[in-house]
Coordinates of C-alpha atoms and ligand atoms in Angstrom, one line a residue:
M226 CA -7.0 12.0 -19.8
K227 CA -8.4 14.2 -17.1
R228 CA -10.7 12.4 -14.6
L229 CA -14.1 13.9 -14.1
N230 CA -14.6 14.9 -10.5
L231 CA -18.3 14.1 -10.5
P232 CA -20.1 13.5 -7.2
I233 CA -20.6 9.8 -6.5
K234 CA -24.4 10.1 -6.8
W235 CA -23.9 11.4 -10.4
K236 CA -21.3 8.7 -11.2
L237 CA -23.6 6.0 -9.9
T238 CA -26.5 7.3 -11.8
L239 CA -24.5 7.7 -15.0
W240 CA -23.1 4.2 -14.9
Y241 CA -26.4 2.7 -14.0
S242 CA -28.2 4.4 -17.0
L243 CA -25.3 3.6 -19.3
I244 CA -25.5 -0.1 -18.5
L245 CA -29.3 -0.1 -18.7
A246 CA -29.2 1.7 -22.1
S247 CA -26.8 -0.8 -23.5
I248 CA -28.8 -3.8 -22.3
L249 CA -32.1 -2.3 -23.6
I250 CA -30.6 -1.4 -27.0
L251 CA -28.9 -4.8 -27.4
F252 CA -32.1 -6.6 -26.4
S253 CA -34.4 -4.6 -28.6
G254 CA -32.1 -4.8 -31.5
G255 CA -32.0 -8.6 -31.1
V256 CA -35.8 -8.8 -30.8
Y257 CA -36.3 -6.5 -33.9
I258 CA -33.9 -8.5 -36.1
Y259 CA -35.3 -11.9 -35.0
F260 CA -38.9 -10.7 -35.5
K261 CA -38.1 -9.3 -38.9
N262 CA -36.4 -12.5 -40.1
S263 CA -39.1 -14.8 -38.9
L264 CA -41.8 -12.7 -40.4
Q265 CA -39.9 -12.6 -43.7
K266 CA -39.4 -16.3 -43.6
S267 CA -43.1 -17.0 -43.1
I268 CA -44.0 -14.7 -46.0
D269 CA -41.5 -16.5 -48.2
A270 CA -42.9 -19.9 -47.1
K271 CA -46.4 -18.8 -48.0
L272 CA -45.3 -17.5 -51.4
K273 CA -43.4 -20.7 -52.1
S274 CA -46.4 -22.9 -51.1
I275 CA -48.6 -21.0 -53.6
A276 CA -46.0 -21.2 -56.3
D277 CA -45.6 -24.9 -55.6
V278 CA -49.3 -25.7 -55.8
L279 CA -49.5 -23.7 -59.1
S280 CA -46.5 -25.3 -60.6
T281 CA -47.8 -28.8 -59.8
A282 CA -51.2 -28.0 -61.2
I283 CA -49.7 -26.6 -64.4
V284 CA -47.4 -29.6 -64.9
E285 CA -50.4 -31.9 -64.4
T286 CA -52.5 -30.2 -67.1
H287 CA -49.5 -29.4 -69.2
G288 CA -50.4 -25.8 -69.2
A289 CA -53.6 -26.5 -71.1
S290 CA -56.6 -24.6 -69.8
V291 CA -54.4 -22.2 -67.8
F292 CA -54.5 -19.1 -69.9
S293 CA -58.2 -18.9 -70.9
N294 CA -59.6 -17.8 -67.5
F295 CA -56.7 -17.4 -65.2
E296 CA -58.6 -16.1 -62.2
R297 CA -61.1 -18.9 -62.3
Y298 CA -58.2 -21.3 -62.7
L299 CA -56.5 -19.9 -59.7
E300 CA -59.6 -20.2 -57.6
N301 CA -59.9 -23.8 -58.6
V302 CA -56.3 -24.7 -57.9
L303 CA -55.8 -22.7 -54.7
G304 CA -59.3 -23.3 -53.3
K305 CA -60.0 -19.6 -52.8
K306 CA -59.4 -16.3 -54.5
P307 CA -55.8 -15.2 -53.7
K308 CA -56.1 -11.9 -51.8
G309 CA -53.5 -9.2 -52.0
K310 CA -51.4 -11.3 -54.4
F311 CA -49.8 -10.8 -57.7
I312 CA -49.4 -13.9 -59.8
Q313 CA -48.2 -14.4 -63.3
I314 CA -47.0 -17.2 -65.5
M315 CA -44.3 -16.5 -68.1
D316 CA -43.0 -18.8 -70.8
S317 CA -39.4 -19.7 -71.2
A318 CA -38.7 -16.6 -73.2
G319 CA -40.0 -14.3 -70.5
R320 CA -43.3 -13.5 -72.2
I321 CA -46.2 -13.1 -69.9
G322 CA -48.8 -15.9 -70.4
A323 CA -51.3 -15.3 -67.7
K324 CA -51.5 -12.7 -65.0
M325 CA -53.7 -11.9 -62.0
S326 CA -53.2 -8.9 -59.7
D327 CA -55.0 -8.1 -56.5
I328 CA -52.5 -5.3 -55.6
D329 CA -52.2 -1.7 -56.9
A330 CA -49.6 -2.5 -59.5
E331 CA -50.6 -4.1 -62.9
T332 CA -47.0 -5.2 -63.6
L333 CA -44.0 -5.9 -61.5
P334 CA -40.7 -4.4 -62.5
T335 CA -39.0 -7.8 -62.5
P336 CA -35.2 -7.6 -63.3
F337 CA -34.3 -9.7 -66.3
S338 CA -31.4 -11.3 -64.3
S339 CA -33.9 -12.9 -61.9
I340 CA -35.9 -14.4 -64.8
E341 CA -32.6 -15.7 -66.2
R342 CA -31.7 -17.3 -62.9
A343 CA -35.1 -18.9 -62.7
L344 CA -34.7 -20.3 -66.2
K345 CA -31.5 -21.9 -65.0
G346 CA -33.6 -23.8 -62.4
E347 CA -33.1 -21.6 -59.4
I348 CA -35.8 -20.5 -57.1
V349 CA -35.4 -16.7 -56.7
Y350 CA -36.8 -14.6 -53.9
E351 CA -36.6 -10.8 -54.3
T352 CA -38.0 -7.6 -52.9
I353 CA -39.2 -5.3 -55.6
E354 CA -40.4 -1.7 -55.6
T355 CA -43.3 -1.0 -57.9
Y356 CA -43.7 2.2 -59.9
S357 CA -46.1 3.4 -57.3
R358 CA -43.4 2.9 -54.6
Q359 CA -45.1 -0.1 -53.2
R360 CA -42.8 -2.8 -51.8
I361 CA -43.5 -6.3 -53.0
R362 CA -42.0 -9.6 -52.0
A363 CA -41.9 -12.0 -54.8
I364 CA -40.8 -15.5 -55.7
I365 CA -39.9 -16.7 -59.2
L366 CA -40.2 -20.5 -59.5
P367 CA -39.3 -22.5 -62.6
I368 CA -41.9 -25.0 -63.7
V369 CA -40.2 -28.3 -64.7
D370 CA -42.2 -30.5 -67.0
R371 CA -40.5 -33.8 -68.2
E372 CA -37.1 -32.5 -67.0
K373 CA -37.4 -29.3 -69.0
I374 CA -38.2 -25.8 -67.8
T375 CA -41.3 -25.0 -69.7
S376 CA -42.3 -21.8 -68.0
I377 CA -41.9 -19.8 -64.7
V378 CA -44.4 -18.7 -62.2
Q379 CA -44.0 -15.5 -60.3
V380 CA -46.0 -14.9 -57.1
G381 CA -45.8 -11.6 -55.2
T382 CA -47.4 -10.2 -52.1
S383 CA -47.5 -6.7 -50.8
L384 CA -45.1 -5.9 -47.9
E385 CA -47.4 -3.2 -46.6
D386 CA -48.5 -5.1 -43.5
F387 CA -45.1 -6.4 -42.9
D388 CA -43.6 -2.9 -43.1
E389 CA -46.4 -1.5 -40.9
T390 CA -45.7 -4.2 -38.2
M391 CA -42.0 -3.5 -38.3
K392 CA -42.6 0.3 -38.1
R393 CA -44.9 -0.2 -35.1
L394 CA -42.3 -2.3 -33.3
L395 CA -39.6 0.3 -34.0
I396 CA -41.9 3.0 -32.6
I397 CA -42.6 1.0 -29.5
F398 CA -38.8 0.6 -29.0
L399 CA -38.1 4.2 -29.7
I400 CA -40.6 5.3 -27.1
S401 CA -40.1 2.7 -24.4
I402 CA -36.2 2.7 -24.4
P403 CA -35.7 6.4 -23.8
T404 CA -38.6 6.4 -21.3
S405 CA -37.3 3.6 -19.2
I406 CA -33.8 5.1 -19.3
A407 CA -35.2 8.5 -18.2
I408 CA -37.2 6.9 -15.4
T409 CA -34.2 4.9 -14.2
T410 CA -31.9 7.8 -14.4
V411 CA -34.2 10.0 -12.3
S412 CA -35.1 7.3 -9.8
G413 CA -31.5 6.1 -9.6
F414 CA -30.3 9.6 -8.9
F415 CA -32.8 10.1 -6.1
L416 CA -32.0 6.6 -4.6
A417 CA -28.2 7.3 -4.8
R418 CA -28.8 10.7 -3.2
K419 CA -30.8 9.2 -0.4
A420 CA -28.3 6.5 0.2
L421 CA -25.4 8.9 0.3
K422 CA -27.1 11.5 2.5
P423 CA -25.5 10.2 5.7
V424 CA -22.1 10.8 4.1
D425 CA -22.9 14.5 3.9
K426 CA -24.0 14.4 7.5
I427 CA -20.7 12.8 8.5
R428 CA -18.8 15.5 6.5
R429 CA -20.7 18.3 8.2
A430 CA -20.1 16.8 11.6
A431 CA -16.4 16.4 10.9
I432 CA -16.2 20.1 10.0
K433 CA -17.6 21.1 13.4
I434 CA -15.3 18.9 15.4
S435 CA -12.2 20.6 16.8
S436 CA -10.1 20.1 19.9
S437 CA -12.4 22.4 21.8
N438 CA -15.6 20.7 20.5
L439 CA -15.1 17.1 21.0
D440 CA -18.6 16.5 22.2
E441 CA -19.9 16.6 18.7
R442 CA -21.3 13.3 17.5
I443 CA -22.6 12.0 14.2
D444 CA -26.2 10.9 14.4
I445 CA -27.5 9.1 11.3
G446 CA -30.1 7.2 13.1
E447 CA -30.4 3.4 13.7
K448 CA -28.5 2.4 10.6
R449 CA -26.6 -0.9 10.6
D450 CA -25.2 -0.6 7.1
E451 CA -21.8 0.4 6.0
L452 CA -22.5 4.1 6.6
G453 CA -23.9 3.3 10.0
R454 CA -20.8 1.4 10.9
L455 CA -18.6 4.2 9.5
A456 CA -20.5 6.7 11.7
T457 CA -20.1 4.5 14.8
T458 CA -16.3 4.1 14.1
F459 CA -16.1 7.8 13.6
N460 CA -17.8 8.5 16.9
E461 CA -15.6 6.0 18.7
M462 CA -12.6 7.8 17.3
I463 CA -13.9 11.1 18.6
D464 CA -14.4 9.5 22.0
R465 CA -10.8 8.3 22.1
L466 CA -9.6 11.7 20.9
R467 CA -11.6 13.4 23.6
D468 CA -10.1 11.1 26.2
S469 CA -6.5 11.8 25.0
F470 CA -7.2 15.6 25.0
Q471 CA -8.6 15.4 28.5
R472 CA -5.6 13.4 29.7
I473 CA -3.2 15.9 28.1
N474 CA -5.1 18.8 29.7
Q475 CA -5.1 17.1 33.1
F476 CA -1.4 16.4 32.6
S477 CA -0.6 20.1 31.9
I478 CA -2.6 21.2 34.9
D479 CA -0.7 18.7 37.1
V480 CA 2.7 19.7 35.7
S481 CA 2.0 23.4 36.3
H482 CA 0.7 22.7 39.8
E483 CA 3.7 20.5 40.6
L484 CA 6.2 23.1 39.5
K485 CA 4.3 26.0 41.1
T486 CA 4.5 24.6 44.6
P487 CA 8.3 24.6 44.9
L488 CA 8.4 28.0 43.1
T489 CA 6.0 29.5 45.6
I490 CA 8.1 28.2 48.5
L491 CA 11.2 29.5 46.9
K492 CA 9.6 32.9 46.4
G493 CA 8.0 33.1 49.9
E494 CA 11.2 32.0 51.7
T495 CA 13.4 34.4 49.7
E496 CA 11.0 37.3 50.3
V497 CA 10.8 36.7 54.0
T498 CA 14.5 36.5 54.3
L499 CA 15.1 39.6 52.3
R500 CA 12.7 41.7 54.4
K501 CA 15.5 42.7 56.8
D502 CA 19.3 42.2 57.3
R503 CA 20.1 38.7 58.6
D504 CA 23.2 37.0 59.7
I505 CA 25.1 34.7 57.4
E506 CA 23.6 31.5 59.0
D507 CA 20.1 32.6 58.0
Y508 CA 21.2 33.1 54.4
K509 CA 22.9 29.7 54.4
R510 CA 19.7 28.1 55.6
L511 CA 17.7 29.9 52.9
L512 CA 20.1 28.9 50.2
K513 CA 20.0 25.3 51.4
S514 CA 16.3 25.3 51.4
N515 CA 16.2 26.8 48.0
L516 CA 18.6 24.1 46.7
E517 CA 16.2 21.5 48.0
E518 CA 13.3 23.0 46.0
I519 CA 15.5 23.4 43.0
D520 CA 16.5 19.7 43.3
R521 CA 12.8 18.7 43.6
M522 CA 12.0 20.7 40.4
T523 CA 15.0 19.2 38.6
K524 CA 13.8 15.8 39.4
I525 CA 10.3 16.5 38.3
I526 CA 11.5 17.9 35.0
D527 CA 13.9 15.0 34.5
D528 CA 11.1 12.5 35.1
L529 CA 8.7 14.4 32.8
L530 CA 11.3 14.5 30.1
L531 CA 11.8 10.8 30.3
L532 CA 8.1 10.1 30.2
S533 CA 7.6 12.4 27.2
K534 CA 10.4 10.8 25.3
A535 CA 8.9 7.4 26.2
D536 CA 5.5 8.6 24.8
S537 CA 7.0 9.7 21.6
K538 CA 9.1 6.4 21.4
D539 CA 12.2 8.5 21.3
I540 CA 14.1 6.4 23.8
L541 CA 16.5 3.7 22.9
I542 CA 16.4 0.7 25.2
K543 CA 19.8 -0.9 25.2
T544 CA 20.0 -4.6 25.2
E545 CA 23.1 -5.5 27.2
D546 CA 23.7 -8.6 29.3
I547 CA 22.9 -7.8 32.9
A548 CA 23.8 -9.9 35.9
L549 CA 20.5 -9.3 37.8
K550 CA 21.7 -10.4 41.2
D551 CA 24.7 -8.0 41.2
L552 CA 22.4 -5.2 40.1
I553 CA 19.9 -5.8 42.9
I554 CA 22.6 -6.1 45.5
D555 CA 24.1 -2.8 44.3
V556 CA 20.7 -1.0 44.4
C557 CA 20.0 -2.3 47.9
M558 CA 23.5 -1.1 49.1
N559 CA 22.7 2.3 47.8
M560 CA 19.3 2.3 49.4
Q561 CA 20.7 1.1 52.8
I562 CA 21.5 4.7 53.9
F563 CA 18.0 5.9 53.1
A564 CA 16.5 2.9 55.0
K565 CA 18.7 3.5 58.0
N566 CA 17.8 7.1 58.2
K567 CA 14.1 6.1 58.1
G568 CA 14.6 3.4 60.7
V569 CA 13.5 0.7 58.3
E570 CA 15.3 -2.6 57.8
L571 CA 16.1 -3.4 54.2
V572 CA 16.6 -7.2 53.8
L573 CA 18.0 -9.0 50.8
G574 CA 16.4 -12.4 50.4
D575 CA 17.1 -15.2 47.8
I576 CA 18.0 -13.8 44.4
D577 CA 18.3 -16.1 41.4
E578 CA 21.5 -15.7 39.5
V579 CA 20.3 -15.0 36.0
I580 CA 21.5 -13.0 33.1
L581 CA 19.0 -10.6 31.7
K582 CA 19.0 -8.7 28.4
G583 CA 18.1 -5.1 29.0
D584 CA 19.1 -1.5 29.8
E585 CA 20.9 -1.5 33.1
L586 CA 20.4 2.2 33.9
K587 CA 16.7 2.0 33.3
L588 CA 16.3 -1.3 35.3
R589 CA 18.3 0.3 38.1
R590 CA 16.0 3.3 38.1
M591 CA 12.9 1.1 38.2
L592 CA 14.3 -1.0 41.2
C593 CA 15.3 2.2 43.0
N594 CA 11.8 3.7 42.6
I595 CA 10.0 0.6 43.9
I596 CA 12.5 0.0 46.8
E597 CA 12.4 3.7 47.7
N598 CA 8.6 3.6 47.8
G599 CA 8.8 0.5 50.1
I600 CA 11.1 2.4 52.5
K601 CA 9.2 5.7 52.2
Y602 CA 5.8 4.2 52.9
T603 CA 6.9 2.0 55.8
S604 CA 7.0 3.4 59.3
Q605 CA 10.0 3.2 61.6
G606 CA 10.8 -0.3 62.7
G607 CA 9.3 -1.7 59.6
K608 CA 10.9 -4.1 57.1
V609 CA 11.4 -4.1 53.3
E610 CA 12.4 -7.4 51.7
V611 CA 13.7 -8.0 48.2
Y612 CA 13.8 -11.5 46.7
S613 CA 13.2 -13.3 43.4
S614 CA 11.7 -16.4 41.8
T615 CA 11.7 -17.8 38.3
N616 CA 9.0 -19.6 36.4
N617 CA 8.6 -20.5 32.7
G618 CA 11.0 -18.1 31.2
Y619 CA 10.3 -15.2 33.5
I620 CA 12.0 -13.8 36.5
N621 CA 9.9 -12.2 39.3
I622 CA 11.5 -9.6 41.5
H623 CA 9.5 -9.1 44.6
I624 CA 9.7 -6.1 46.8
K625 CA 7.7 -6.6 50.0
D626 CA 7.1 -4.2 52.8
N627 CA 5.0 -4.2 55.9
G628 CA 4.2 -0.5 55.7
I629 CA 1.1 1.6 55.4
G630 CA -0.2 -0.3 52.4
I631 CA -2.5 1.0 49.6
P632 CA -6.3 1.2 49.9
E633 CA -8.0 -1.0 47.3
N634 CA -9.5 1.9 45.5
D635 CA -6.1 3.5 45.0
I636 CA -4.3 0.5 43.5
K637 CA -5.6 1.1 40.0
F638 CA -4.4 4.7 40.0
I639 CA -0.9 4.4 41.5
F640 CA 0.7 3.9 38.1
D641 CA -0.9 7.1 36.8
R642 CA 1.2 10.2 36.4
F643 CA 1.3 12.5 39.4
Y644 CA -0.9 10.2 41.3
R645 CA -0.1 10.2 45.0
G646 CA -2.1 8.1 47.4
D647 CA -1.7 9.7 50.8
K648 CA -3.1 13.2 50.2
S649 CA -2.3 14.4 53.7
R650 CA 1.4 13.9 53.2
R651 CA 1.7 15.0 49.6
R652 CA 4.9 17.0 49.9
E653 CA 6.7 14.2 51.6
S654 CA 5.7 11.5 49.2
G655 CA 7.2 13.0 46.0
S656 CA 5.8 14.0 42.7
G657 CA 3.9 10.8 41.9
L658 CA 5.9 10.0 38.8
G659 CA 8.0 7.2 40.1
L660 CA 5.7 4.3 39.4
S661 CA 4.6 5.6 36.0
I662 CA 8.3 5.5 35.0
S663 CA 8.8 2.1 36.6
K664 CA 5.8 0.7 34.7
W665 CA 7.1 2.1 31.4
I666 CA 10.5 0.6 32.0
A667 CA 9.1 -2.8 32.8
E668 CA 6.9 -2.7 29.7
A669 CA 9.8 -1.5 27.5
H670 CA 11.5 -4.8 28.6
R671 CA 8.4 -6.7 27.7
G672 CA 7.6 -7.2 31.4
T673 CA 4.8 -6.2 33.9
I674 CA 4.5 -4.9 37.4
E675 CA 1.8 -6.3 39.7
V676 CA 0.8 -5.1 43.2
T677 CA -1.0 -6.7 46.0
S678 CA -1.6 -4.6 49.0
A679 CA -3.8 -4.0 52.0
P680 CA -3.9 -0.9 54.2
A681 CA -1.8 -1.1 57.4
Q682 CA -0.5 -4.5 56.4
G683 CA 2.0 -3.7 53.7
S684 CA 2.5 -4.1 49.9
L685 CA 4.0 -6.6 47.6
F686 CA 5.3 -5.2 44.2
S687 CA 6.3 -8.0 41.8
V688 CA 8.2 -7.1 38.6
R689 CA 8.0 -9.8 36.0
L690 CA 10.6 -9.8 33.3
P691 CA 11.3 -12.2 30.4
L692 CA 14.7 -13.9 30.5
Ligands
LIG851 N1 5.1 0.5 48.9 C1 4.1 1.3 48.9 N2 3.3 1.3 50.0 C2 2.3 2.2 50.1 N3 1.9 3.0 49.2 C3 2.7 3.1 48.1 C4 3.8 2.2 47.9 N4 4.3 2.4 46.7 C5 3.6 3.4 46.1 N5 2.6 3.8 46.9 C6 1.5 4.8 46.7 O1 1.5 5.0 45.3 C7 1.7 6.4 45.0 C8 2.5 6.6 43.7 O2 3.8 6.2 43.8 P1 4.9 6.9 43.0 O3 6.2 6.2 43.3 O4 4.5 6.9 41.6 O5 4.9 8.3 43.5 P2 5.6 8.9 44.7 O6 6.4 7.9 45.4 O7 4.5 9.6 45.5 O8 6.5 10.0 44.1 P3 7.9 9.8 43.4 O9 8.2 8.4 43.4 O10 7.7 10.4 42.0 O11 8.9 10.6 44.2 C9 2.4 7.0 46.2 O12 2.1 8.3 46.4 C10 1.8 6.1 47.3 O13 0.6 6.6 47.8
LIG852 MG1 7.9 6.8 44.5

């Protein structure tokens, strides 16, 4: 079956009205039937009581003076003139003995079978239609005298009032049910529409939002209901999206800038050199300088590639057993030449002999970056010390220098991409990607990097890795 794609407000209204209609119809039907039954029962009881009184009276007088003046007799027995009733007495052969009628009909078309049943001792109730189409409820009661059915009494009453009452009740139901359904449908529709209005607002706001229009916000007022919370969640999501877009934008600007500087230098130097004929030494110097810039660009691109892959979770971190002490000694040996050139002392302190699960190449890169920073940002005659400590399942590798230190305001930024603290020495310092990469490597090994530093006093980088 094909599903109807009705709007929610219609669906709500429809269900609402359907349920209400069923309840009303069931309820009214119940009321109607109950009312009809009890009214009929009370009519039958009244008929039976009249018939009973008559039957007792006839038995007591043995039918004597009954037939001479029936109406007077009835008035005597019943205490008053029976209004709107039809009463007749028949003998055991079905012949009418006495009759009184206060209704339109002079005779009742009583089926013979009913009389037969009464003659067998049964009390018969029946609804009869007269020749003038009037509905009569009647009782036929056998009169038993000395254990013999001597005659039968028939008492009838017009059902006009009863029919009229039932008709009125039906009319009330027929008017009130559709009216209340109509009122509920209309008001339900408006209520549903009002309640769902914010959804449309959210939809329209969502249409307007694009990467260039992330300042758009959904405003549905001070609502604290589900839709209010939805709008808030939506707005928060746009905030996060805007932040990411801004970061990506900034990142692109930084990348272009970073690559543009070496290219400008390459171009400038090459142009100047080509302006006139030069001797071979000049060309060699140019090419050497060009090579430096190309190396710098290659390094930036390599770093960026690594970070992008890290972002898209494209990198596999190997888990091999690494003897950490050997790795640190090896890195420090490699760094010795750099330290010596810079006039900085690189000291290897106590290193715990532990086996670590991880990616050796990546960890080597991280250590290189941090130790290189220590050397780079320490003036001649300074000292960089590498040592370790373990505590509850973690190893801490400390790289401590007594160099230029990092201003307090800068510390929270140093792990950002392209961030370089000392703006006056930008070219010397590097591209500003080293610590971002190191941080990612530490985190990929479920570790952290912490820094404590004070300007002119030195810095302490602590890498914490789980064992
Ligand atoms: N040991 C340190 N002492 C003082 N400042 C430091 C130290 N380590 C890092 N910094 C500051 O943090 C900044 C970011 O470091 P990061 O290693 O990310 O970049 P970089 O060294 O400038 O360039 P790259 O490492 O990519 O060649 C540095 O520019 C520097 O200002
Ligand atoms: Mg660095």
